[in-house]
């Protein structure tokens, strides 16, 4: 009688594993019998990059070279004004971090 119950348990496990494998093939699920963590749940989601990019309007300034040249000229003139007042960026190797290192 004990062997009959054991055989029944073995058959039941074989049937359930076969059923889960068939279910994964039919419905496209991922079989994970060990239960380890898997990135499949995240990879299954739709990508949202195009949708997010659609929220923002197209920037014309990036394509127009005249606008970019004007912005660069404004940046350089502002930098020149700061340098005349002594507030410009330090030369390479003479900033706060370099001063701490030399002490």
Coordinates of N, CA, C and O in Angstrom, one line a residue:
X1 N 0.8 -1.2 0.0 CA 0.0 0.0 0.0 C 0.9 1.3 0.0 O 0.5 2.2 -0.6
X2 N 2.0 1.2 0.7 CA 2.9 2.4 0.8 C 3.5 2.7 -0.6 O 3.7 3.9 -0.9
X3 N 3.8 1.7 -1.4 CA 4.4 1.9 -2.7 C 3.4 2.5 -3.7 O 3.7 3.3 -4.5
X4 N 2.1 2.2 -3.5 CA 1.0 2.8 -4.3 C 0.9 4.2 -4.1 O 0.7 5.0 -5.1
X5 N 1.0 4.7 -2.9 CA 0.9 6.1 -2.6 C 2.1 6.9 -3.1 O 2.0 8.0 -3.6
X6 N 3.3 6.3 -3.0 CA 4.5 6.9 -3.5 C 4.4 7.0 -5.0 O 4.8 8.1 -5.5
X7 N 4.0 6.0 -5.7 CA 3.9 6.0 -7.1 C 2.9 7.1 -7.5 O 3.1 7.8 -8.5
X8 N 1.8 7.2 -6.8 CA 0.8 8.2 -7.1 C 1.4 9.6 -7.0 O 1.1 10.5 -7.8
X9 N 2.2 9.9 -5.9 CA 2.8 11.2 -5.7 C 3.8 11.5 -6.9 O 3.9 12.6 -7.4
X10 N 4.5 10.5 -7.3 CA 5.5 10.7 -8.4 C 4.8 11.0 -9.7 O 5.1 12.0 -10.4
X11 N 3.7 10.3 -10.0 CA 2.9 10.6 -11.2 C 2.3 12.0 -11.1 O 2.2 12.7 -12.1
X12 N 1.8 12.3 -9.9 CA 1.2 13.7 -9.8 C 2.2 14.8 -10.0 O 1.9 15.8 -10.7
X13 N 3.4 14.6 -9.5 CA 4.5 15.7 -9.8 C 4.8 15.7 -11.2 O 5.0 16.8 -11.8
X14 N 4.9 14.5 -11.9 CA 5.3 14.5 -13.3 C 4.2 15.2 -14.1 O 4.5 16.0 -15.1
X15 N 2.9 14.9 -13.8 CA 1.8 15.5 -14.5 C 1.8 17.0 -14.3 O 1.6 17.8 -15.3
X16 N 2.0 17.5 -13.1 CA 2.0 19.0 -12.9 C 3.2 19.7 -13.6 O 3.0 20.8 -14.1
X17 N 4.4 19.0 -13.6 CA 5.5 19.7 -14.3 C 5.2 19.7 -15.8 O 5.5 20.7 -16.5
X18 N 4.7 18.6 -16.3 CA 4.3 18.6 -17.7 C 3.3 19.6 -18.1 O 3.3 20.3 -19.1
X19 N 2.3 19.8 -17.2 CA 1.3 20.8 -17.4 C 1.8 22.2 -17.3 O 1.5 23.0 -18.2
X20 N 2.7 22.5 -16.4 CA 3.3 23.8 -16.4 C 4.2 24.1 -17.6 O 4.2 25.2 -18.1
X21 N 4.9 23.1 -18.1 CA 5.7 23.3 -19.3 C 4.8 23.5 -20.5 O 5.1 24.4 -21.3
X22 N 3.7 22.8 -20.6 CA 2.8 23.0 -21.7 C 2.1 24.4 -21.6 O 2.0 25.1 -22.6
X23 N 1.8 24.8 -20.4 CA 1.2 26.2 -20.2 C 2.2 27.3 -20.6 O 1.8 28.3 -21.2
X24 N 3.5 27.1 -20.3 CA 4.5 28.1 -20.7 C 4.6 28.2 -22.2 O 4.8 29.3 -22.7
X25 N 4.6 27.0 -22.9 CA 4.7 27.0 -24.3 C 3.5 27.7 -25.0 O 3.6 28.4 -25.9
X26 N 2.3 27.4 -24.4 CA 1.0 27.9 -25.0 C 0.9 29.4 -24.8 O 0.6 30.1 -25.7
X27 N 1.0 29.8 -23.6 CA 0.8 31.2 -23.2 C 2.0 32.1 -23.3 O 1.9 33.3 -23.1
X28 N 3.2 31.6 -23.6 CA 4.4 32.4 -23.7 C 4.9 32.8 -22.3 O 5.6 33.8 -22.3
X29 N 4.6 32.1 -21.3 CA 5.2 32.4 -20.0 C 6.6 31.9 -19.8 O 7.1 31.1 -20.6
X30 N 7.3 32.4 -18.9 CA 8.7 32.0 -18.6 C 8.7 31.0 -17.5 O 8.1 31.2 -16.4
X31 N 9.2 29.8 -17.7 CA 9.3 28.8 -16.7 C 10.4 29.0 -15.7 O 11.6 29.2 -16.1
X32 N 10.1 29.1 -14.5 CA 11.1 29.4 -13.4 C 10.8 28.5 -12.3 O 10.3 28.9 -11.2
X33 N 11.2 27.2 -12.4 CA 10.9 26.2 -11.4 C 11.7 26.4 -10.1 O 11.2 26.1 -9.0
X34 N 12.9 27.1 -10.2 CA 13.7 27.3 -8.9 C 13.2 28.5 -8.2 O 13.5 28.6 -7.0
X35 N 12.5 29.4 -8.8 CA 12.0 30.6 -8.1 C 13.0 31.7 -7.9 O 12.8 32.5 -7.1
X36 N 14.1 31.6 -8.7 CA 15.1 32.6 -8.6 C 14.6 33.9 -9.2 O 13.7 34.0 -10.1
X37 N 15.2 35.1 -8.8 CA 14.8 36.4 -9.3 C 15.2 36.4 -10.8 O 16.3 36.0 -11.2
X38 N 14.3 37.1 -11.6 CA 14.6 37.1 -13.0 C 14.1 38.5 -13.5 O 13.2 39.1 -13.0
X39 N 14.9 39.1 -14.5 CA 14.5 40.4 -15.0 C 13.4 40.3 -16.0 O 13.0 41.3 -16.6
X40 N 12.8 39.2 -16.2 CA 11.8 39.0 -17.2 C 10.6 39.9 -17.1 O 10.0 40.4 -18.0
X41 N 10.2 40.2 -15.8 CA 9.0 41.0 -15.6 C 9.3 42.4 -16.1 O 8.4 43.1 -16.6
X42 N 10.5 42.9 -15.9 CA 10.8 44.3 -16.3 C 11.0 44.3 -17.8 O 10.5 45.2 -18.5
X43 N 11.6 43.3 -18.4 CA 11.9 43.3 -19.8 C 10.6 43.1 -20.6 O 10.6 43.4 -21.8
X44 N 9.6 42.5 -20.0 CA 8.3 42.3 -20.7 C 7.5 43.6 -20.9 O 6.7 43.6 -21.9
X45 N 7.8 44.6 -20.1 CA 7.0 45.8 -20.3 C 7.4 46.6 -21.6 O 8.5 46.4 -22.1
X46 N 6.5 47.4 -22.0 CA 6.7 48.2 -23.2 C 7.7 49.3 -22.9 O 7.8 49.8 -21.8
X47 N 8.5 49.6 -23.9 CA 9.4 50.7 -23.8 C 8.7 52.1 -23.9 O 7.8 52.2 -24.7
X48 N 9.1 53.0 -23.0 CA 8.3 54.3 -23.0 C 9.1 55.5 -23.5 O 8.7 56.6 -23.3
X49 N 10.3 55.2 -24.0 CA 11.2 56.3 -24.4 C 10.6 57.3 -25.5 O 10.6 58.5 -25.4
X50 N 9.9 56.7 -26.5 CA 9.3 57.5 -27.5 C 8.2 58.3 -27.0 O 7.9 59.5 -27.4
X51 N 7.4 57.7 -26.1 CA 6.3 58.4 -25.5 C 6.7 59.6 -24.7 O 6.2 60.7 -24.7
X52 N 7.8 59.4 -23.9 CA 8.3 60.5 -23.1 C 8.9 61.6 -23.9 O 8.8 62.8 -23.7
X53 N 9.6 61.2 -25.0 CA 10.2 62.2 -25.9 C 9.1 63.0 -26.6 O 9.4 64.2 -27.0
X54 N 8.0 62.4 -26.8 CA 6.9 63.1 -27.4 C 6.3 64.2 -26.6 O 5.6 65.1 -27.1
X55 N 6.5 64.2 -25.3 CA 6.0 65.2 -24.4 C 6.7 66.6 -24.6 O 6.1 67.6 -24.4
X56 N 7.9 66.6 -25.1 CA 8.7 67.8 -25.2 C 8.7 68.3 -26.6 O 8.8 67.5 -27.6
X57 N 8.5 69.6 -26.8 CA 8.4 70.1 -28.2 C 9.8 70.1 -28.8 O 10.9 70.1 -28.1
X58 N 9.9 70.1 -30.1 CA 11.1 70.1 -30.9 C 11.8 71.4 -30.7 O 11.2 72.5 -30.8
X59 N 13.1 71.4 -30.4 CA 13.9 72.7 -30.2 C 14.5 73.1 -31.5 O 15.4 72.4 -32.0
X60 N 14.1 74.2 -32.0 CA 14.6 74.7 -33.3 C 16.0 75.3 -33.1 O 16.9 75.3 -34.0
X61 N 16.3 75.8 -31.9 CA 17.6 76.4 -31.6 C 18.8 75.5 -31.9 O 19.9 75.9 -32.3
X62 N 18.6 74.2 -31.7 CA 19.7 73.2 -31.8 C 20.1 73.1 -33.3 O 21.3 72.7 -33.6
X63 N 19.2 73.3 -34.2 CA 19.5 73.1 -35.6 C 20.0 74.4 -36.3 O 20.7 74.3 -37.3
X64 N 19.7 75.5 -35.8 CA 20.0 76.8 -36.4 C 21.5 77.2 -36.0 O 21.7 77.5 -34.8
X65 N 22.4 77.2 -36.9 CA 23.8 77.6 -36.5 C 23.9 79.0 -36.1 O 24.8 79.4 -35.3
X66 N 23.1 79.9 -36.6 CA 23.2 81.3 -36.2 C 22.8 81.5 -34.8 O 23.4 82.3 -34.0
X67 N 21.8 80.8 -34.3 CA 21.4 80.9 -32.9 C 22.5 80.3 -32.0 O 22.8 80.9 -31.0
X68 N 23.0 79.2 -32.4 CA 24.1 78.6 -31.6 C 25.3 79.5 -31.6 O 25.9 79.6 -30.5
X69 N 25.7 80.1 -32.7 CA 26.9 81.0 -32.7 C 26.6 82.2 -31.8 O 27.5 82.7 -31.1
X70 N 25.4 82.7 -31.8 CA 25.0 83.8 -31.0 C 25.1 83.5 -29.5 O 25.6 84.2 -28.7
X71 N 24.6 82.3 -29.1 CA 24.7 81.9 -27.7 C 26.1 81.7 -27.3 O 26.5 82.0 -26.2
X72 N 26.9 81.1 -28.2 CA 28.4 80.9 -27.9 C 29.0 82.3 -27.7 O 29.9 82.5 -26.8
X73 N 28.7 83.3 -28.5 CA 29.3 84.6 -28.4 C 28.9 85.2 -27.1 O 29.7 85.9 -26.4
X74 N 27.6 85.1 -26.7 CA 27.1 85.6 -25.4 C 27.9 85.0 -24.2 O 28.3 85.6 -23.3
X75 N 28.1 83.7 -24.3 CA 28.8 83.0 -23.3 C 30.3 83.5 -23.2 O 30.8 83.7 -22.1
X76 N 30.9 83.6 -24.3 CA 32.3 84.1 -24.3 C 32.4 85.6 -23.8 O 33.3 85.9 -23.0
X77 N 31.4 86.4 -24.1 CA 31.5 87.8 -23.6 C 31.2 87.8 -22.1 O 31.9 88.6 -21.4
X78 N 30.3 87.0 -21.6 CA 30.1 86.9 -20.2 C 31.3 86.4 -19.5 O 31.7 87.0 -18.4
X79 N 32.0 85.4 -20.0 CA 33.2 84.9 -19.4 C 34.3 86.0 -19.4 O 35.0 86.1 -18.4
X80 N 34.4 86.8 -20.5 CA 35.4 87.8 -20.5 C 35.1 88.9 -19.5 O 36.0 89.4 -18.8
X81 N 33.8 89.2 -19.3 CA 33.5 90.2 -18.2 C 33.9 89.7 -16.8 O 34.4 90.4 -16.0
X82 N 33.6 88.4 -16.6 CA 33.9 87.8 -15.3 C 35.4 87.8 -15.1 O 35.9 88.1 -14.0
X83 N 36.2 87.5 -16.1 CA 37.7 87.5 -16.0 C 38.2 88.9 -15.7 O 39.1 89.0 -14.9
X84 N 37.6 89.9 -16.3 CA 38.1 91.3 -16.0 C 37.8 91.7 -14.6 O 38.6 92.4 -14.0
X85 N 36.7 91.1 -14.0 CA 36.4 91.4 -12.6 C 37.2 90.5 -11.6 O 37.1 90.6 -10.4
X86 N 37.9 89.5 -12.2 CA 38.6 88.6 -11.4 C 37.8 87.4 -10.8 O 38.2 86.8 -9.9
X87 N 36.6 87.2 -11.5 CA 35.7 86.2 -11.0 C 35.7 85.0 -11.9 O 34.8 84.1 -11.8
X88 N 36.5 84.9 -12.9 CA 36.5 83.8 -13.9 C 37.0 82.6 -13.3 O 37.5 82.5 -12.2
X89 N 37.0 81.5 -14.1 CA 37.5 80.2 -13.6 C 39.0 80.2 -13.5 O 39.7 80.9 -14.2
X90 N 39.6 79.6 -12.5 CA 41.0 79.6 -12.3 C 41.7 78.8 -13.4 O 41.1 77.9 -14.1
X91 N 43.0 79.0 -13.6 CA 43.8 78.2 -14.5 C 43.9 76.8 -14.0 O 43.7 76.5 -12.8
X92 N 44.2 75.9 -14.9 CA 44.2 74.5 -14.6 C 45.3 74.3 -13.6 O 46.4 74.7 -13.7
X93 N 44.9 73.6 -12.5 CA 45.9 73.2 -11.4 C 46.0 74.3 -10.4 O 46.9 74.3 -9.5
X94 N 45.1 75.3 -10.4 CA 45.2 76.4 -9.4 C 43.9 76.6 -8.7 O 43.7 77.7 -8.1
X95 N 43.0 75.7 -8.7 CA 41.7 75.8 -8.0 C 41.8 75.4 -6.6 O 42.9 75.2 -6.0
X96 N 40.7 75.3 -5.9 CA 40.6 75.0 -4.5 C 41.2 73.6 -4.2 O 41.9 73.4 -3.3
X97 N 40.8 72.6 -5.1 CA 41.3 71.3 -4.8 C 42.8 71.2 -5.0 O 43.5 70.5 -4.2
X98 N 43.4 71.9 -5.9 CA 44.8 71.8 -6.1 C 45.5 72.5 -5.0 O 46.6 72.1 -4.5
X99 N 44.9 73.6 -4.4 CA 45.5 74.3 -3.3 C 45.5 73.4 -2.1 O 46.5 73.4 -1.3
X100 N 44.5 72.6 -1.9 CA 44.4 71.6 -0.7 C 45.5 70.6 -0.9 O 46.1 70.1 0.1
X101 N 45.7 70.1 -2.1 CA 46.6 69.0 -2.4 C 48.1 69.5 -2.1 O 48.9 68.7 -1.7
X102 N 48.4 70.8 -2.4 CA 49.7 71.3 -2.3 C 50.1 71.6 -0.9 O 51.3 71.7 -0.6
X103 N 49.2 71.6 0.1 CA 49.5 71.9 1.5 C 50.2 70.8 2.1 O 50.1 69.7 1.9

